[in-house]
CSV table of C-alpha atoms in Angstrom, one decimal:
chain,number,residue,atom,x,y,z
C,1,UNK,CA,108.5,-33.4,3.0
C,2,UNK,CA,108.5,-37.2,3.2
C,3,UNK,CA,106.5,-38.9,0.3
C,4,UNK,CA,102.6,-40.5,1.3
C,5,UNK,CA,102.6,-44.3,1.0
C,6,UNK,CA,99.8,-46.8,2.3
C,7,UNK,CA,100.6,-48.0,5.5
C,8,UNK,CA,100.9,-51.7,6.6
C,9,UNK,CA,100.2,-53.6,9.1
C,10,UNK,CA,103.5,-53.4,12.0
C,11,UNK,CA,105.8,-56.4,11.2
C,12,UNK,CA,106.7,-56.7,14.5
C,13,UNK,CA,105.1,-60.1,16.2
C,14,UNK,CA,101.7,-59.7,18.7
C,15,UNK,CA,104.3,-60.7,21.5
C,16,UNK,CA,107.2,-57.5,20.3
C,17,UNK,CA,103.9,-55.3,19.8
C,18,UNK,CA,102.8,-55.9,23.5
C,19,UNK,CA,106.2,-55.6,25.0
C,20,UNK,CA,106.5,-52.2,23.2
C,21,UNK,CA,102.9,-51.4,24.6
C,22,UNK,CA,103.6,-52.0,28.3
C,23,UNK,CA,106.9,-49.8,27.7
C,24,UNK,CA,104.8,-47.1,26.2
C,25,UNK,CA,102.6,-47.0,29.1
C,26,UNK,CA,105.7,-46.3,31.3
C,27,UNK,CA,106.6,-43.4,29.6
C,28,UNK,CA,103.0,-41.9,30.7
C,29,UNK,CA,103.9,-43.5,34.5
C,30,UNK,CA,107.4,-41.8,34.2
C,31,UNK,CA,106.7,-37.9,33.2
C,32,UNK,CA,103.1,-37.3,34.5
C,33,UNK,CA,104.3,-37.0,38.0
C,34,UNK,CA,106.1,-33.7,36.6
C,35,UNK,CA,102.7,-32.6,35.4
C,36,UNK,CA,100.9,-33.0,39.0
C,37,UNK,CA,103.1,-32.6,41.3
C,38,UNK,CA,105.6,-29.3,39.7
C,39,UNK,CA,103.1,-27.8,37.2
C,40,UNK,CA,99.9,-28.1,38.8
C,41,UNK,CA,100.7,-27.8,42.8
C,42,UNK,CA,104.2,-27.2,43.9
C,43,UNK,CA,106.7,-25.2,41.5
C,44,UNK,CA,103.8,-21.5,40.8
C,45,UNK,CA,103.3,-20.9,44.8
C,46,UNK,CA,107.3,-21.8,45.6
C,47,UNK,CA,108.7,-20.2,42.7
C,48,UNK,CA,106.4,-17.1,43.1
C,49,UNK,CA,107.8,-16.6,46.7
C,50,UNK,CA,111.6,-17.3,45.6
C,51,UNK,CA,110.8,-14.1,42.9
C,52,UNK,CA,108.7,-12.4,46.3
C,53,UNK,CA,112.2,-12.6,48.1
C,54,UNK,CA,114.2,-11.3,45.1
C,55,UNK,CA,111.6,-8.1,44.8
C,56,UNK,CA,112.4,-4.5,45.1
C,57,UNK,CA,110.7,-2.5,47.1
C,58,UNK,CA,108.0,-2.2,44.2
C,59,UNK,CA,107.6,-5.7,44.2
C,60,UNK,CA,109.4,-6.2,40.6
C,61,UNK,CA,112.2,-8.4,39.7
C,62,UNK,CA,114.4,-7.6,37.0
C,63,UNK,CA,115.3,-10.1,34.6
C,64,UNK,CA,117.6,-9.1,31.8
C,65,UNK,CA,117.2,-5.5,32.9
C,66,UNK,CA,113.0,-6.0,32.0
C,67,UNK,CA,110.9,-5.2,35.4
C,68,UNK,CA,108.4,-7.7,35.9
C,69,UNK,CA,106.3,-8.5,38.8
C,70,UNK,CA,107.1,-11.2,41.0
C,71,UNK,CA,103.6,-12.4,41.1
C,72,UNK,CA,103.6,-12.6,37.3
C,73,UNK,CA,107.2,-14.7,36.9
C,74,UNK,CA,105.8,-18.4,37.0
C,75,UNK,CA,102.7,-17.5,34.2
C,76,UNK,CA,105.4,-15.8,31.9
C,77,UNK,CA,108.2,-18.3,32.3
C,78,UNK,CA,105.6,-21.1,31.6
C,79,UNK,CA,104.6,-18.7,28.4
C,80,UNK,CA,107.9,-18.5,27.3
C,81,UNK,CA,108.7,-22.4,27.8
C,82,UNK,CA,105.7,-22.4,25.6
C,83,UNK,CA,106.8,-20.5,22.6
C,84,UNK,CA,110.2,-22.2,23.1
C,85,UNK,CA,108.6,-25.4,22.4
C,86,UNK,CA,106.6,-24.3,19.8
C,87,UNK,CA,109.6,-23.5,18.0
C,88,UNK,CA,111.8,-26.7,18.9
C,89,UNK,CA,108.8,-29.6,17.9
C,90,UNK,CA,108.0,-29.0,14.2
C,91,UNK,CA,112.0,-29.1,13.8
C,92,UNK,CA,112.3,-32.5,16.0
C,93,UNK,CA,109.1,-34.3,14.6
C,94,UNK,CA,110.8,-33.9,11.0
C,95,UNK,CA,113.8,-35.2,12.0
C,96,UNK,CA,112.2,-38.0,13.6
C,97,UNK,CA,110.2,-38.9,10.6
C,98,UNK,CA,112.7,-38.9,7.8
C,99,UNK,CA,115.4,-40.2,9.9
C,100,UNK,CA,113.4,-42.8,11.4
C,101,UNK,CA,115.4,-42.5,14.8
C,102,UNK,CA,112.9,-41.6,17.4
C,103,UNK,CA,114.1,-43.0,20.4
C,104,UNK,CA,117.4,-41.2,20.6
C,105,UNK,CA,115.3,-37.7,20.0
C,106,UNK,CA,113.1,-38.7,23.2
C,107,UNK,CA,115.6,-40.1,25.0
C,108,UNK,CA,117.5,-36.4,25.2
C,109,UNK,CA,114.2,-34.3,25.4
C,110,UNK,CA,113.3,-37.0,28.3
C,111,UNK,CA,116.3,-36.3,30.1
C,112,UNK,CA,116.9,-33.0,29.1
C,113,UNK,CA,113.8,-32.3,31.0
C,114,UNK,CA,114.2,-34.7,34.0
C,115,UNK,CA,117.7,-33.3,34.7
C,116,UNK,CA,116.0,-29.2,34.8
C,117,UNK,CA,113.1,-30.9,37.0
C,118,UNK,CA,116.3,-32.7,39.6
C,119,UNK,CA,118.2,-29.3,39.6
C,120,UNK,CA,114.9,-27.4,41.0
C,121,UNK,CA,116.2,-28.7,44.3
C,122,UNK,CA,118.8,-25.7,44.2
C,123,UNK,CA,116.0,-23.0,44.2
C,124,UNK,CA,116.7,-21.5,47.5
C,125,UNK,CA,116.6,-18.0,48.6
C,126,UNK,CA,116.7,-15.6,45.6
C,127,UNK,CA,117.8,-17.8,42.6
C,128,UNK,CA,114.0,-16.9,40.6
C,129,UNK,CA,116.3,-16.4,37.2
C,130,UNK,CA,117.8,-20.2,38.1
C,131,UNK,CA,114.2,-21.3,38.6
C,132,UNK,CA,112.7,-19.7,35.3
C,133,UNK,CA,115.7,-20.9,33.8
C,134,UNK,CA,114.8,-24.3,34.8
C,135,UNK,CA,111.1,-24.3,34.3
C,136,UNK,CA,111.6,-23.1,31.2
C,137,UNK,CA,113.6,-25.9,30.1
C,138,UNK,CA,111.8,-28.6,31.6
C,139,UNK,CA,108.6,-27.5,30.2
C,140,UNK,CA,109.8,-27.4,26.5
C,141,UNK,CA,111.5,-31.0,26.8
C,142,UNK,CA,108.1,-32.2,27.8
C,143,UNK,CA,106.1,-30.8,25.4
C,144,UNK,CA,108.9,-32.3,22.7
C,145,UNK,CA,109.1,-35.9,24.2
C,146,UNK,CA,105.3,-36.3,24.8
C,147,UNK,CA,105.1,-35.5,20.8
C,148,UNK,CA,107.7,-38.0,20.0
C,149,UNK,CA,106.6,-40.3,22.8
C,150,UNK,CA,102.6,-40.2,20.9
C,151,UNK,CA,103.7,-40.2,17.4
C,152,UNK,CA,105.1,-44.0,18.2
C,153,UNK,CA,101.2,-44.7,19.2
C,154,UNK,CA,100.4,-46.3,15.5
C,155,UNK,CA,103.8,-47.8,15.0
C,156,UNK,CA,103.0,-49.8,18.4
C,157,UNK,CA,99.2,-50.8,18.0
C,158,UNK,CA,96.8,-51.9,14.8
C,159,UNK,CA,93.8,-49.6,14.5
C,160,UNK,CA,91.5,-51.7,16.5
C,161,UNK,CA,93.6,-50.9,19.7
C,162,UNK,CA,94.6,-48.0,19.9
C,163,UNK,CA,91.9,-46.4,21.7
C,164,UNK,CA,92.2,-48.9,24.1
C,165,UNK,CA,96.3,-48.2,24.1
C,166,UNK,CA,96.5,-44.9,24.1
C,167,UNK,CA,93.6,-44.9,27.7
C,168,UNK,CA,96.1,-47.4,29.2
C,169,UNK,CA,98.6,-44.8,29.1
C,170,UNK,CA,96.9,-42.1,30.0
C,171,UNK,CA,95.7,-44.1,33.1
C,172,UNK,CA,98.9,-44.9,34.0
C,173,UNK,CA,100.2,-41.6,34.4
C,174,UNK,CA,97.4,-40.3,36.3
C,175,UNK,CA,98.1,-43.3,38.4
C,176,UNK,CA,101.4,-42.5,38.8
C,177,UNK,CA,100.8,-38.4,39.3
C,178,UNK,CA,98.3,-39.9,42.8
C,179,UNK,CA,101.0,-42.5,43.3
C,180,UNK,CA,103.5,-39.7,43.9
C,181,UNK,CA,101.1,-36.5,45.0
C,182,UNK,CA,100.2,-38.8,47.7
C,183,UNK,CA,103.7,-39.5,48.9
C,184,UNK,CA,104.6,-35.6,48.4
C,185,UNK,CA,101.4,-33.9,50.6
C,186,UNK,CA,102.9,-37.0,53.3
C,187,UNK,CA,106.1,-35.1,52.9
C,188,UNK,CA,105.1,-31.6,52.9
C,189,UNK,CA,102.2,-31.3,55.4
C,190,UNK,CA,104.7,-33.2,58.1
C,191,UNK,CA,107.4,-32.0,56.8
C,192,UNK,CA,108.4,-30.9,60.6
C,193,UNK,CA,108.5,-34.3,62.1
C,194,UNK,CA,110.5,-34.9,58.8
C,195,UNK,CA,112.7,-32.8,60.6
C,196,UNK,CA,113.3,-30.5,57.3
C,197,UNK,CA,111.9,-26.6,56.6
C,198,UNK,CA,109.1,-26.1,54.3
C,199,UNK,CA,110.9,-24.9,52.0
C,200,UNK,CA,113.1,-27.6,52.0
C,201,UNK,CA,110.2,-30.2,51.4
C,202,UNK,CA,109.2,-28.8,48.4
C,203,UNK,CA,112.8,-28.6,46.8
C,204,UNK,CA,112.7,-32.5,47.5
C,205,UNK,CA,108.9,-32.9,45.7
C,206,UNK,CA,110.5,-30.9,43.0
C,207,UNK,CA,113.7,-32.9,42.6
C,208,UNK,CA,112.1,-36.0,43.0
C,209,UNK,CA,109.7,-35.7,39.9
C,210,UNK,CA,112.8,-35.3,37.8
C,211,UNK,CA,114.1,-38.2,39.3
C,212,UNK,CA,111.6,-40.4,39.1
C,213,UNK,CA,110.7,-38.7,35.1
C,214,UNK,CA,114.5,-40.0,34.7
C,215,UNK,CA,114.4,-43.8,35.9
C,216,UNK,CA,111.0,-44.6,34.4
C,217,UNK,CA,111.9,-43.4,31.3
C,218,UNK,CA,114.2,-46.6,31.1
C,219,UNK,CA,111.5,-48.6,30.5
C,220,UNK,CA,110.1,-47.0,27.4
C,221,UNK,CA,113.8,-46.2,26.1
C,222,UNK,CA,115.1,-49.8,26.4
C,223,UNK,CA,111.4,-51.8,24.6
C,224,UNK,CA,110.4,-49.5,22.3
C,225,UNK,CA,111.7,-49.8,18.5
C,226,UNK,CA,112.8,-47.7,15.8
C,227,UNK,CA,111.9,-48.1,12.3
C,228,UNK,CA,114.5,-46.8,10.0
C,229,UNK,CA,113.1,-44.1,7.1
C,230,UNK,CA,114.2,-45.5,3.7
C,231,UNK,CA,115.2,-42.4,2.3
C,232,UNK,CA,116.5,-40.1,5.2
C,233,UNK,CA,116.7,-35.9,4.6
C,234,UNK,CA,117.4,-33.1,6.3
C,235,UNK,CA,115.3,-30.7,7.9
C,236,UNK,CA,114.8,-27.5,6.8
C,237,UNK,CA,115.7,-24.8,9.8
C,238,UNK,CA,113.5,-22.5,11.5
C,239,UNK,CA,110.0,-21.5,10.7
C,240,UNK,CA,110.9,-22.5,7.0
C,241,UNK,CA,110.2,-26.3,8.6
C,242,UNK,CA,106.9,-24.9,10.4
C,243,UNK,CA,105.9,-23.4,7.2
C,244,UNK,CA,106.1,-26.9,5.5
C,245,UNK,CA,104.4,-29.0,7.8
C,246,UNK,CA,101.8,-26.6,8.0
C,247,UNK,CA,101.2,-26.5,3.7
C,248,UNK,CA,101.4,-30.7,4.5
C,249,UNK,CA,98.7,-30.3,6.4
C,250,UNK,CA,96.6,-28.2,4.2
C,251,UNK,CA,96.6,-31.3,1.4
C,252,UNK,CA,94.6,-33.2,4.1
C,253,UNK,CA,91.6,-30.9,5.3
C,254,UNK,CA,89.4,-33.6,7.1
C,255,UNK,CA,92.4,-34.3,9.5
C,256,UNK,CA,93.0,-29.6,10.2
C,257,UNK,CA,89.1,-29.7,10.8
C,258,UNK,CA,89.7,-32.1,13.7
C,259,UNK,CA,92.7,-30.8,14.6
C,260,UNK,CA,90.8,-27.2,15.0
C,261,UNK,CA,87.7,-29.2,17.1
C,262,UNK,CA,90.2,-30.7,19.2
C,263,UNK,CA,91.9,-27.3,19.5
C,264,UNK,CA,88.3,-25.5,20.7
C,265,UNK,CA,87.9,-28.2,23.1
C,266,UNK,CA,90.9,-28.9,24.5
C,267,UNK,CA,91.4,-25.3,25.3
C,268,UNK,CA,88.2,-25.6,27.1
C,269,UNK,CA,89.5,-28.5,29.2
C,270,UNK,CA,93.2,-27.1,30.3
C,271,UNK,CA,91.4,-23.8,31.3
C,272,UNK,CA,89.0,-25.9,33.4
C,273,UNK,CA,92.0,-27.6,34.4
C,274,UNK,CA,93.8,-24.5,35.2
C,275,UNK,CA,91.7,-22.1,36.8
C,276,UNK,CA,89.2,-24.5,39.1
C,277,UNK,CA,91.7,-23.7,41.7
C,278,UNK,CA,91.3,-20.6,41.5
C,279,UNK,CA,87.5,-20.6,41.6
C,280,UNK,CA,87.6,-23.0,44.7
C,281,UNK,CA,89.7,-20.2,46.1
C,282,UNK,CA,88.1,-17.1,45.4
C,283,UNK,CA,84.8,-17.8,45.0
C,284,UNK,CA,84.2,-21.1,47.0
C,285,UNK,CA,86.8,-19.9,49.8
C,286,UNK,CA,88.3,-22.9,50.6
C,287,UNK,CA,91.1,-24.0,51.5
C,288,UNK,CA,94.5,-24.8,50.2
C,289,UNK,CA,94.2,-28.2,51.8
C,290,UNK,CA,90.6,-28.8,50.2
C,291,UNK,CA,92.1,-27.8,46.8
C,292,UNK,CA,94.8,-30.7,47.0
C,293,UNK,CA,92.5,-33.2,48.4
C,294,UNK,CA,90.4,-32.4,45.0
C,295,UNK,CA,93.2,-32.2,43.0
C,296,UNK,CA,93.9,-35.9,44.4
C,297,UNK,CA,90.9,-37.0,43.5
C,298,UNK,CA,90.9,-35.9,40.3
C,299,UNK,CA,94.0,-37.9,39.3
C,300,UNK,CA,92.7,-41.3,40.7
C,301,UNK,CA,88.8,-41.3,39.0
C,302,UNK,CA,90.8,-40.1,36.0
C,303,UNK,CA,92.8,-43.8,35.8
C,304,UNK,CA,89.0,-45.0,36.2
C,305,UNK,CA,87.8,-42.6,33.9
C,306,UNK,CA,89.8,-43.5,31.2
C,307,UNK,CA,90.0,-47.1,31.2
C,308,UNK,CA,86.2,-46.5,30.7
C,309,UNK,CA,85.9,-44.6,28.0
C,310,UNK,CA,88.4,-46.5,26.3
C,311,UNK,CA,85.7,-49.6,26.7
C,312,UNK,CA,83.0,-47.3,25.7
C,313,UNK,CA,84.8,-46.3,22.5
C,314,UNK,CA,85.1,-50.0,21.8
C,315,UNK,CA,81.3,-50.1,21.7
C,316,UNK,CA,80.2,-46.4,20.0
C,317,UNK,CA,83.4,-45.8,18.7
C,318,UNK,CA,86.1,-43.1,19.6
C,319,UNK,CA,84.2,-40.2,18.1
C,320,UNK,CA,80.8,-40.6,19.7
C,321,UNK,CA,82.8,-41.4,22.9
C,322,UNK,CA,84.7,-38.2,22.9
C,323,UNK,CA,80.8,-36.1,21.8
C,324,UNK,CA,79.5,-37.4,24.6
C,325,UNK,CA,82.3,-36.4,27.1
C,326,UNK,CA,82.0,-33.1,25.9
C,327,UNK,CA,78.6,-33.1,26.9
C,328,UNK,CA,80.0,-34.2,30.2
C,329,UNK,CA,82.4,-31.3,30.3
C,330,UNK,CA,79.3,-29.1,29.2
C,331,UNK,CA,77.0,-30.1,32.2
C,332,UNK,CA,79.5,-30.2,34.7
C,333,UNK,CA,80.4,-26.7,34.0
C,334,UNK,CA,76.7,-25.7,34.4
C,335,UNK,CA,76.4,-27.9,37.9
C,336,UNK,CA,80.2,-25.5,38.8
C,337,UNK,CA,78.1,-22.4,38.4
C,338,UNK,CA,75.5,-23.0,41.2
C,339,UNK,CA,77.9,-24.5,44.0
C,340,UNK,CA,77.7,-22.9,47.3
C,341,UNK,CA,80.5,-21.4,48.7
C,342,UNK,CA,81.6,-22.9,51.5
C,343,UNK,CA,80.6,-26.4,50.8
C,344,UNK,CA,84.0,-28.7,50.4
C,345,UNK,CA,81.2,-31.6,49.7
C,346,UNK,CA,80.0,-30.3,46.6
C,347,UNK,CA,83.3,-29.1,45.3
C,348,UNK,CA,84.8,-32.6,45.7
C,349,UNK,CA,81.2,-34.0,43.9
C,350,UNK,CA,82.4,-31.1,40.7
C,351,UNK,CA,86.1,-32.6,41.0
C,352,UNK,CA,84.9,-36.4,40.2
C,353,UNK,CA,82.5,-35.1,37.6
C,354,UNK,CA,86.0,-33.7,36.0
C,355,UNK,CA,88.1,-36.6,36.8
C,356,UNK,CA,85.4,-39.0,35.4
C,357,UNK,CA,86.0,-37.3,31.7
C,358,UNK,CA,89.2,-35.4,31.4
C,359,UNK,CA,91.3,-38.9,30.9
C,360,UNK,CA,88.9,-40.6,28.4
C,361,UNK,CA,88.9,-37.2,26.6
C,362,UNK,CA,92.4,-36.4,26.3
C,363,UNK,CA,93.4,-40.7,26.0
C,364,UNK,CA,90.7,-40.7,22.9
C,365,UNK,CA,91.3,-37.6,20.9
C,366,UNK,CA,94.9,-39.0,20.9
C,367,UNK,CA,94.0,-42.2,19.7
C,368,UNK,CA,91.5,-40.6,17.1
C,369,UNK,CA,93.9,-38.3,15.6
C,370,UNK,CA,96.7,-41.0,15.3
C,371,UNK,CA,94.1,-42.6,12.3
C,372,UNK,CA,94.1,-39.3,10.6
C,373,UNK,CA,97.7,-38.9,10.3
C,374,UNK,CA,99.4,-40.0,6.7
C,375,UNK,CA,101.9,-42.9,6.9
C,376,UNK,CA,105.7,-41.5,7.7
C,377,UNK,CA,104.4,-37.9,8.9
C,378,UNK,CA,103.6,-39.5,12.3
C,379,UNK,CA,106.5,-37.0,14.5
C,380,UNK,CA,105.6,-34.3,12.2
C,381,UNK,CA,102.2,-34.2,12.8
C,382,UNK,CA,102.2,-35.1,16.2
C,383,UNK,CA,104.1,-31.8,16.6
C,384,UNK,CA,101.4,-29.8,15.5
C,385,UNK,CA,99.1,-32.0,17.8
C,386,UNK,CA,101.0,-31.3,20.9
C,387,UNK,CA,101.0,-27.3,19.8
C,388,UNK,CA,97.6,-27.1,19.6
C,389,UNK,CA,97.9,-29.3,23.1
C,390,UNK,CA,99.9,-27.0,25.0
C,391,UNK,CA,101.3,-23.7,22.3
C,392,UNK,CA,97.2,-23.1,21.8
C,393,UNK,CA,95.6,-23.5,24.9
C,394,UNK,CA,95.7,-19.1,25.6
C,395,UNK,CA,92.0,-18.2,24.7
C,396,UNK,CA,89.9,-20.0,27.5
C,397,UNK,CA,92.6,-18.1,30.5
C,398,UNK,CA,92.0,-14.6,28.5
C,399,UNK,CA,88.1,-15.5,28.3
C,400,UNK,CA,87.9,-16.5,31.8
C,401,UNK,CA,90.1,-13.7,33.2
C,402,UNK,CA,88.2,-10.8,30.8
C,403,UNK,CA,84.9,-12.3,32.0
C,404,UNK,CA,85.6,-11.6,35.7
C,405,UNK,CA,87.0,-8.2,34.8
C,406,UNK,CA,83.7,-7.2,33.2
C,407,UNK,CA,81.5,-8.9,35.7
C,408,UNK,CA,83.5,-8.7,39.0
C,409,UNK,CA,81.9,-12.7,39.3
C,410,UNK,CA,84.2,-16.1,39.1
C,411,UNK,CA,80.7,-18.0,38.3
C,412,UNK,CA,80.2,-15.8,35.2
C,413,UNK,CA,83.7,-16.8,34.0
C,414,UNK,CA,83.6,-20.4,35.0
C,415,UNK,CA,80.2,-20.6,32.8
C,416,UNK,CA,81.5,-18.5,30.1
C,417,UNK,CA,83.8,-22.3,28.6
C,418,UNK,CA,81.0,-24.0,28.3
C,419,UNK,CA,81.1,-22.2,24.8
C,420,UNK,CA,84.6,-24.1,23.8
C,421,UNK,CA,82.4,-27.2,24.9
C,422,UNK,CA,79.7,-26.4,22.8
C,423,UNK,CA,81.5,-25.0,19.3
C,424,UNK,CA,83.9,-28.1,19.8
C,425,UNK,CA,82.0,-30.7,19.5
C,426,UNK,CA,79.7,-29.1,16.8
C,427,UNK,CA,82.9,-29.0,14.9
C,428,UNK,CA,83.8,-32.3,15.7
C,429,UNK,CA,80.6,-33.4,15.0
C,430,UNK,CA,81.0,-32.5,11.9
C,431,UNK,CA,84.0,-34.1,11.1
C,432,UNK,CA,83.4,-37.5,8.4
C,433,UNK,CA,86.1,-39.8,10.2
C,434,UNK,CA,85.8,-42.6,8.3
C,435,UNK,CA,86.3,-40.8,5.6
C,436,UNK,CA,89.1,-38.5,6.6
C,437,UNK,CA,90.8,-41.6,7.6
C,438,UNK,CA,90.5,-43.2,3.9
C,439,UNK,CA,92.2,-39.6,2.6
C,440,UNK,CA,94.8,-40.2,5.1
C,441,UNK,CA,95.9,-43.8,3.6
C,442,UNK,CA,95.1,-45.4,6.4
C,443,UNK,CA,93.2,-48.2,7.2
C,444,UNK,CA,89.7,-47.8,9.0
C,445,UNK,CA,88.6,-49.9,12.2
C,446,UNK,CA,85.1,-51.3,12.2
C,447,UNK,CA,84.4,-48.7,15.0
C,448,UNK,CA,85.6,-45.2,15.0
């Protein structure tokens, strides 16, 4: 492990900090459109019928000889990108950190991922192994460049900006996921006068995420800077790398008791994320059209949403800022459970509600955690950040799914998070920042 020194202010001048800055922000801009517009609406319905097509007569695809069901081939590639990814960061973010040569590391996960996100345009007819294939390596590359892409967040802003930092970026990617949703529902609900199939539409919103992920991320790539380690090593291999990050992490308990809040809670927030969809759906019954219209929505008051709270953190400080979203999340939730069906108003009111928080959560938890983290260990630590972001997040789907299995109701199971709201922010609450930030060897900002 790399040895704990105090940390200094950047050396770079205010103008090289802000430069570095604005290109951060575009590295948000460039890979959230992948987020929307593959993960969240296009690439589970298209790839589930490219496996449909490729079904026996049981309705089972066999990959690698294992019979699976078609319907379940998007949730278990996306699991396995998952565990993939888990594996891969721990090993990158030490590399990063004692080499000091971030930038070539996100530059190959960035495009690593953008070309697999490009390539989705050839998933026609049968090709679901090509498709999981793909998914699966687009998904991991993400999940490795957004850890080295936040681990440069306190190498490009003193403490007394980052909260406001790290909300510009996450408002510039939900800006861009609208920017680009908007131009993809143009494309795919005209696609005849378009003159091109369906299917053929979505190949194109598909390839041109990876597209656009692949020319923004020249903007980040050519302003950010490296900052050389001193006294480079090599990585260990494997889990024996996981191991030592994790016994790292154990010398500095204030920062795993907010890693664990922001694990309770986040996993509250991606279920929410994940599964209101479905409850619009099933238990609403509306339509697919409504869904996207909310899912719209939901990006643009999120640019809103977390350019706020990043002001409000400036005032009450990051910690209070995110306690208070969560109380947010917590009454949202309950106003969820007593929608009528059948009411597109009301759902599109519950979408704003979530819009309104889920960018000043996510933007200030970030920003908070990136005080906790001890000088040098910045990839490393990130790593474990992202895991807990993305490699974690399984509890609130299983709670959510065995909830309507023992109640038969999609209100019982949308009520049943507000409990990661709840224990998360009493664990959080909990948390002495100020003083978890001293043990870190970092300086603390006036308001935290």
């Amino acid at each position: 492990m790399g040895t704990d020194t105090v940390r200094t202010p950047p050396a770079d001048g205010a103008a090289e900090l802000k430069s570095q800055q604005r290109g951060w922000y575009f590295y948000d801009w460039a890979c959230s459109v992948y987020s929307t517009s593959v993960l969240t609406v296009f690439l589970g319905p298209y790839l589930t019928s490219v496996a449909e097509s490729a079904a026996d007569a049981g309705g089972y695809v066999h990959p690698l000889g294992i019979p699976v069901r078609a319907g379940s081939f998007f949730a278990y590639s996306v699991s396995l990108s998952v565990i993939v990814a888990v594996l891969v960061m721990p090993l990158v973010g030490a590399a990063a950190d004692r080499t000091g040569r971030k930038k070539p590391l996100l530059a190959a996960a960035a495009y690593l991922g953008a070309t697999a996100t490009t390539a989705m345009f050839l998933l026609d007819g049968d090709r679901y192994l090509l498709g999981g294939a793909l998914l699966i390596v687009a998904n991991a590359a993400q999940s490795v460049a957004m850890m080295l892409y936040n681990s440069y967040l306190p190498q490009i802003a003193p403490p007394e900006q980052r909260d406001a930092v790290s909300s510009r970026g996450w408002a510039f990617g939900y800006a861009a996921g609208s920017l680009v949703l908007v131009a993809n529902l143009v494309l795919y609900t005209g696609h005849d006068s378009f003159g091109v199939s369906e299917s053929t539409a979505v190949r194109i919103c598909l390839a041109s995420a990876g597209l656009w992920w692949g020319a923004f991320a020249l903007i980040p790539l050519t302003r950010l800077r490296d900052r050389r380690s001193a006294a480079p090593e090599a990585a260990l291999p494997g889990f024996r790398q996981l191991a030592a990050t994790v016994r790292d992490m154990r010398r500095h308990p204030l920062t795993l008791a907010f890693l664990l809040a922001y694990l309770v809670y986040n996993d509250g927030i991606q279920t929410v994320i994940s599964q209101a969809s479905v409850y619009g759906s099933e238990e609403l019954g509306l339509g697919q059209s409504t869904l996207i219209g909310a899912i719209l929505l939901v990006q643009v008051l999120a640019v809103a949403g977390a350019l706020t709270m990043g002001r409000l953190a400036r005032i009450y400080g990051a910690k209070r800022t995110i306690l208070g979203s969560l109380v947010a999340w917590t009454l949202t939730l309950a106003a969820g459970y007593f929608l009528p069906a059948g009411a597109p108003v009301w759902f599109f009111v519950l979408a704003a509600g979530i819009g309104l928080v889920l960018g000043g959560s996510q933007a200030l938890s970030r920003s908070l955690f990136s005080h906790l983290v001890p000088p040098g260990k910045e990839a490393e630590y990130f790593s474990a950040y992202e895991m807990s972001d993305r490699g974690m997040s399984w509890l609130g789907p299983l709670l959510f799914g065995l909830t309507y299995q023992l109640t038969g109701s999609y209100r019982d199971a949308i009520i049943s998070l507000v409990g990661f709201f709840v224990i998360g922010f009493a664990l959080l609450a909990r948390v002495p920042v100020r003083r978890a930030i001293e043990e870190a060897g970092n300086p603390v900002p006036d308001r935290i």
